[in-house]
DNA sequence: CCTGGACCTCGTTG
DNA sequence: ACAACGAGGTCCA
């Protein structure tokens, strides 16, 4: 099967860099073909719950940068795909405008961190939820492997490109009906196997009780009605979903642009570069506020939540995007997508040297890997 | 409310 | 070769 027709949108590499956006831990299912300089994945496009096999290429000619896109077999109209991808890549938002009007004036640290085409995606919420449940205490390479495994074992076959078969991301029903904790453990999911099965079961109950058959539609409806605090509370009811995973889902699955997921790296950045310390009285105020949110209160770490609030205050309404840029500069390279579905090391144009430095955290001395340019 | 530990797996590290 | 480590956390006591 091939792509018969391509569409394109013009976008500079400073606004969108596919390598940065698709291979660094937001999305885990894009496959990169080095020879063709082409990304491909199955993607739920349009409102009919159907997956399409989508192909992307980033190029430039005559000084114009653009992304070409198409669907294999043409099973998706080009106009539909165009508007879907404009939303998926959030082309309504200019990271460079945000950089110069919001982040740079508010935070000197951004002097040394330009966007470089890093941006936050608008992904399908159910896939985002399950993917980030897989991400706990894990590395990108294995998360990628697990996501592909979920699709090929429990999704539906969508099409073939080259010698690779593509599958839909399994719905909660697919997972409940076709999988089990035992099988997921055999496939290498470890203790996340139980989280995924329990979450899928709960999702089936939830959406059924609310009259939905589609995970996407149920969750999107929820997202349109609830505030951030309410949605996070709802998401943290699910097994394996703590504050970090819930925040990732809010940011990348629900377009809540101000949400800053706090992981070990961001927490370290806050202490090291922003001299952050949680004040006792602020902890008290916050825990009072969260009496309305029992699950949040149970699962949250007050210090980390105050870290999140500090960043939101500092960076403003697109704070989550700002975090993405600092994070990519802090962690930089990682493992990424492949051409065969197997995992191998991601190659970078320039390999930054990694050096060690000492940082003091909680009066303990800890060695930390950090990039230098 | 906070602290500490266990938890699957797997590539990297020494 | 092989034990020890840690990876963009979560759960339970």
XYZ file of C-alpha atoms (C1' of nucleotides) in Angstrom:
400
model
C 0.000 0.000 0.000
C 1.138 3.518 -0.698
C 0.212 7.113 -0.194
C -1.536 8.393 -3.297
C -1.923 12.061 -2.408
C 0.052 14.358 -0.158
C -1.037 17.564 1.448
C 1.245 20.001 3.175
C 1.305 22.818 5.665
C 3.961 25.482 5.884
C 5.638 25.673 9.252
C 9.166 26.654 10.175
C 11.537 24.211 11.840
C 11.783 26.582 14.770
C 8.046 26.197 15.299
C 7.839 22.464 14.676
C 10.638 19.930 14.614
C 9.241 16.444 14.096
C 12.281 14.775 15.617
C 11.964 16.753 18.825
C 8.214 16.475 19.077
C 7.643 12.874 18.022
C 10.636 11.088 19.483
C 11.315 12.505 22.903
C 8.625 11.045 25.112
C 5.294 12.724 24.389
C 4.108 10.244 21.874
C 5.408 6.702 21.662
C 4.161 5.152 18.455
C 5.656 7.097 15.561
C 8.005 4.996 13.480
C 10.833 6.761 11.694
C 12.216 5.518 8.414
C 15.670 7.018 8.032
C 15.989 6.227 4.339
C 12.772 7.950 3.407
C 13.043 10.567 6.152
C 9.478 9.645 6.937
C 7.382 9.219 10.079
C 4.397 6.902 10.156
C 1.826 5.838 12.693
C -1.789 4.859 13.018
C -3.832 7.803 14.200
C -7.460 8.208 15.160
C -8.623 10.821 12.662
C -12.020 12.420 12.359
C -15.166 11.792 14.335
C -15.980 8.289 13.137
C -13.661 6.477 15.556
C -11.565 5.190 12.673
C -7.816 4.897 12.578
C -5.819 5.881 9.519
C -2.231 5.035 8.643
C -0.640 8.442 8.486
C 2.683 9.450 6.951
C 4.641 12.646 7.621
C 7.752 14.171 6.094
C 9.430 17.374 7.109
C 11.244 19.171 4.310
C 12.144 22.515 2.869
C 12.553 23.962 -0.597
C 13.169 27.514 -1.797
C 13.760 28.526 1.799
C 10.306 27.363 2.844
C 9.870 24.771 5.582
C 6.867 22.478 5.405
C 5.433 19.184 6.569
C 3.963 16.853 4.002
C 1.279 14.440 5.068
C -0.816 11.683 3.607
C -2.685 8.527 4.504
C -1.753 5.117 3.228
C -4.386 3.733 0.901
C -6.023 7.141 0.973
C -8.471 5.870 3.600
C -8.723 9.332 5.033
C -9.664 12.478 3.156
C -6.832 14.936 2.817
C -8.902 17.824 4.154
C -9.904 15.840 7.221
C -6.313 14.834 7.834
C -5.126 18.399 7.336
C -7.390 19.806 10.029
C -6.657 16.863 12.322
C -2.908 17.386 12.084
C -3.168 21.143 12.533
C -4.874 20.400 15.823
C -2.539 17.504 16.711
C 0.495 19.758 16.279
C -1.320 22.775 17.766
C -0.378 24.984 14.853
C -2.697 27.655 16.240
C -0.014 28.290 18.852
C 3.311 29.922 18.058
C 6.015 28.764 20.481
C 8.324 31.482 19.266
C 5.759 34.173 20.055
C 5.274 32.652 23.495
C 9.009 32.543 23.914
C 9.571 36.206 23.151
C 6.421 37.666 24.720
C 6.013 35.500 27.806
C 8.872 33.244 28.815
C 11.906 35.348 27.976
C 10.654 38.520 29.697
C 9.624 36.566 32.808
C 12.537 34.213 33.123
C 16.193 34.890 32.302
C 16.894 31.222 32.161
C 15.190 31.102 28.771
C 17.996 33.177 27.305
C 19.864 29.947 26.777
C 16.875 27.800 25.822
C 15.100 28.584 22.574
C 12.082 26.533 21.513
C 13.891 24.705 18.658
C 10.650 23.340 17.306
C 9.598 21.829 20.623
C 5.876 21.993 21.194
C 3.130 20.156 23.024
C 0.908 17.788 21.059
C -2.858 17.345 21.301
C -3.140 13.599 21.502
C -6.055 11.206 21.834
C -6.796 11.110 25.586
C -7.284 7.370 26.140
C -4.039 6.473 24.410
C -2.319 9.236 26.336
C -3.630 7.865 29.624
C -2.494 4.306 28.947
C 0.849 5.374 27.477
C 1.697 7.417 30.534
C 0.619 4.653 32.894
C 3.306 2.661 31.097
C 5.790 5.479 31.611
C 6.076 5.183 35.378
C 9.591 4.442 36.579
C 10.463 3.494 33.023
C 12.515 4.617 30.041
C 11.365 5.842 26.643
C 12.724 2.882 24.793
C 10.732 0.386 26.813
C 7.606 2.575 26.908
C 7.753 2.665 23.105
C 8.087 -1.084 22.955
C 5.143 -1.567 25.316
C 2.862 0.770 23.348
C 3.631 -1.022 20.101
C 3.017 -4.334 21.849
C -0.394 -3.201 23.087
C -1.400 -2.232 19.558
C -0.143 -5.290 17.705
C -1.555 -7.735 20.247
C -4.865 -6.113 21.161
C -5.591 -3.475 18.514
C -7.037 -3.954 15.033
C -4.863 -4.116 11.961
C -5.100 -0.898 9.957
C -2.690 -1.408 7.110
C 0.835 -2.165 6.008
C 3.654 0.104 4.981
C 6.956 -1.340 3.844
C 7.101 -4.586 5.757
C 5.517 -3.233 8.911
C 1.913 -3.809 9.963
C 0.076 -0.984 11.719
C -2.646 -1.361 14.319
C -5.122 0.811 16.144
C -4.440 1.657 19.757
C -6.710 -0.746 21.662
C -9.822 0.758 23.237
C -10.632 0.005 26.854
C -13.071 -2.663 25.602
C -10.355 -4.185 23.427
C -8.060 -4.462 26.425
C -10.714 -5.907 28.729
C -11.943 -8.398 26.138
C -8.670 -9.435 24.551
C -6.083 -9.156 27.296
C -5.370 -10.015 30.915
C -2.946 -9.053 33.632
C -1.184 -12.363 33.236
C -0.717 -11.909 29.513
C 0.540 -8.349 29.900
C 3.060 -9.546 32.451
C 4.250 -12.165 30.004
C 4.668 -9.410 27.450
C 6.993 -7.540 29.810
C 4.717 -4.891 31.288
C 5.787 -5.774 34.803
C 3.729 -4.319 37.610
C 2.031 -1.948 35.160
C 0.045 -4.909 33.834
C -2.396 -4.679 36.730
C -2.657 -0.898 36.392
C -3.609 -1.180 32.727
C -6.190 -3.920 33.190
C -7.783 -2.208 36.191
C -7.853 1.138 34.414
C -9.385 -0.370 31.269
C -12.088 -2.066 33.341
C -12.883 1.134 35.176
C -12.971 3.078 31.917
C -15.498 0.639 30.434
C -17.676 1.052 33.513
C -17.369 4.823 33.524
C -18.163 5.437 29.903
C -20.962 2.876 29.859
C -22.544 4.426 32.932
C -22.455 7.770 31.145
C -23.920 6.440 27.923
C -20.769 6.383 25.806
C -19.182 3.595 23.802
C -16.124 5.611 22.765
C -13.270 6.286 25.187
C -12.334 9.349 23.177
C -15.768 10.896 23.212
C -16.371 10.150 26.864
C -13.069 11.649 27.909
C -13.337 14.668 25.616
C -16.766 15.436 26.990
C -15.318 15.198 30.485
C -12.470 17.477 29.517
C -14.834 20.097 28.147
C -16.900 20.162 31.332
C -14.362 19.863 34.120
C -11.820 22.260 35.511
C -8.220 21.148 35.716
C -8.559 20.246 39.387
C -11.712 18.232 38.712
C -10.253 16.407 35.745
C -7.062 15.568 37.619
C -9.165 14.261 40.503
C -11.093 12.091 38.062
C -7.999 10.770 36.326
C -6.288 9.883 39.591
C -9.114 7.471 40.424
C -7.590 5.152 37.865
C -5.022 2.585 38.874
C -1.436 3.561 38.215
C -2.359 7.213 37.770
C -0.680 9.546 40.230
C -0.139 13.300 39.916
C 2.628 13.102 37.309
C 0.720 10.813 34.946
C -2.539 12.732 35.455
C -0.790 15.999 34.638
C 0.784 14.561 31.493
C -2.669 13.462 30.357
C -4.178 16.876 31.154
C -1.431 18.620 29.199
C -1.039 16.361 26.170
C -4.429 14.663 26.050
C -6.673 17.585 27.049
C -4.844 20.664 25.824
C -4.522 22.099 29.324
C -1.553 24.193 28.348
C -0.727 25.630 31.752
C -0.221 22.255 33.418
C 3.382 21.490 34.347
C 3.938 17.793 35.083
C 6.486 17.505 37.874
C 8.884 14.619 37.518
C 12.285 14.045 39.077
C 14.017 16.200 36.474
C 11.705 19.175 36.782
C 11.806 18.907 40.542
C 15.593 18.992 40.412
C 15.531 22.001 38.071
C 13.219 23.822 40.501
C 15.572 23.341 43.421
C 18.821 23.769 41.580
C 18.024 26.639 39.220
C 15.073 28.363 40.885
C 16.058 27.886 44.486
C 12.644 26.459 45.171
C 11.572 25.443 48.651
C 8.058 24.606 49.798
C 6.841 26.879 52.569
C 4.970 25.238 55.463
C 2.109 27.718 55.415
C 1.598 27.221 51.701
C 1.410 23.488 52.216
C -1.296 24.057 54.792
C -3.319 26.351 52.541
C -3.090 23.901 49.694
C -4.126 20.887 51.695
C -7.113 22.897 52.919
C -8.047 23.668 49.341
C -7.827 19.996 48.426
C -10.359 18.870 51.030
C -12.828 19.062 48.139
C -10.612 16.664 46.207
C -10.057 13.572 48.363
C -8.218 11.471 45.795
C -5.961 14.347 44.846
C -5.236 14.917 48.481
C -4.404 11.280 49.012
C -2.158 10.823 46.002
C -0.470 14.165 45.734
C 2.850 15.271 47.116
C 2.420 18.801 48.428
C 5.969 19.870 47.764
C 5.776 18.746 44.146
C 2.368 20.362 43.693
C 3.746 23.647 44.991
C 6.600 23.262 42.541
C 4.034 22.965 39.782
C 2.222 26.087 40.993
C 5.472 28.020 41.189
C 6.159 27.259 37.532
C 2.629 28.111 36.455
C 2.934 31.473 38.154
C 6.332 32.094 36.607
C 5.607 31.019 33.064
C 1.917 31.764 32.639
C -0.872 30.243 30.646
C 1.385 28.072 28.477
C 3.609 26.953 31.335
C 3.359 23.311 30.260
C 4.941 24.223 26.942
C 7.721 26.107 28.676
C 8.429 23.058 30.798
C 8.691 20.988 27.619
C 11.462 23.230 26.359
C 13.442 23.300 29.575
C 12.974 19.572 29.944
C 14.260 18.817 26.485
C 17.319 20.931 27.258
C 17.829 19.204 30.594
C 17.396 15.626 29.467
C 18.050 16.122 25.800
C 18.507 12.941 23.900
C 16.859 9.644 24.583
C 15.848 6.586 22.707
C 13.273 6.925 20.012
C 11.293 5.444 17.198
C 12.652 3.017 14.647
C 11.908 1.860 11.152
C 11.081 -1.707 12.069
C 9.132 -1.416 15.271
C 12.120 -2.743 17.160
C 13.954 -0.353 19.390
C 17.354 1.014 18.844
C 19.292 4.016 19.902
C 18.183 7.280 18.489
C 20.767 9.064 16.434
C 21.310 12.745 16.834
C 22.825 15.208 14.452
C 25.096 16.441 17.172
C 25.888 14.293 20.143
C 26.304 16.586 23.117
C 28.977 15.504 25.507
C 27.709 14.365 28.845
C 29.565 15.460 31.870
C 29.014 14.919 35.527
C 28.538 17.558 38.108
C 27.716 17.613 41.750
C 24.523 19.142 43.020
C 23.306 19.448 46.525
C 19.803 18.214 47.122
C 18.363 18.031 50.586
C 21.806 18.366 52.068
C 22.769 15.113 50.457
C 25.320 15.193 47.688
C 24.090 13.483 44.608
C 25.763 12.950 41.283
C 23.714 14.066 38.383
C 24.164 13.650 34.686
C 23.730 16.806 32.754
C 24.335 17.981 29.241
C 26.625 20.746 28.281
C 26.837 22.447 24.935
C 0.726 14.692 56.049
C 5.020 12.702 55.478
C 8.472 8.865 55.129
C 10.335 4.792 53.340
C 10.379 0.823 50.707
C 8.862 -2.422 47.152
C 7.893 -2.963 42.527
C 8.793 -5.480 36.760
C 12.084 -5.169 33.222
C 16.036 -4.202 30.719
C 19.906 -1.677 28.771
C 23.967 0.501 30.736
C 27.764 0.713 33.880
C 31.891 -0.665 36.470
C 31.036 -12.111 32.570
C 27.845 -10.289 36.085
C 25.997 -7.529 40.031
C 24.296 -3.082 40.688
C 22.009 0.812 39.025
C 18.365 3.700 37.466
C 14.671 4.956 34.332
C 10.207 11.706 33.026
C 6.247 7.053 39.466
C 2.731 4.766 42.080
C 1.090 2.220 45.905
C 0.936 0.679 50.578
C 2.036 0.545 55.334
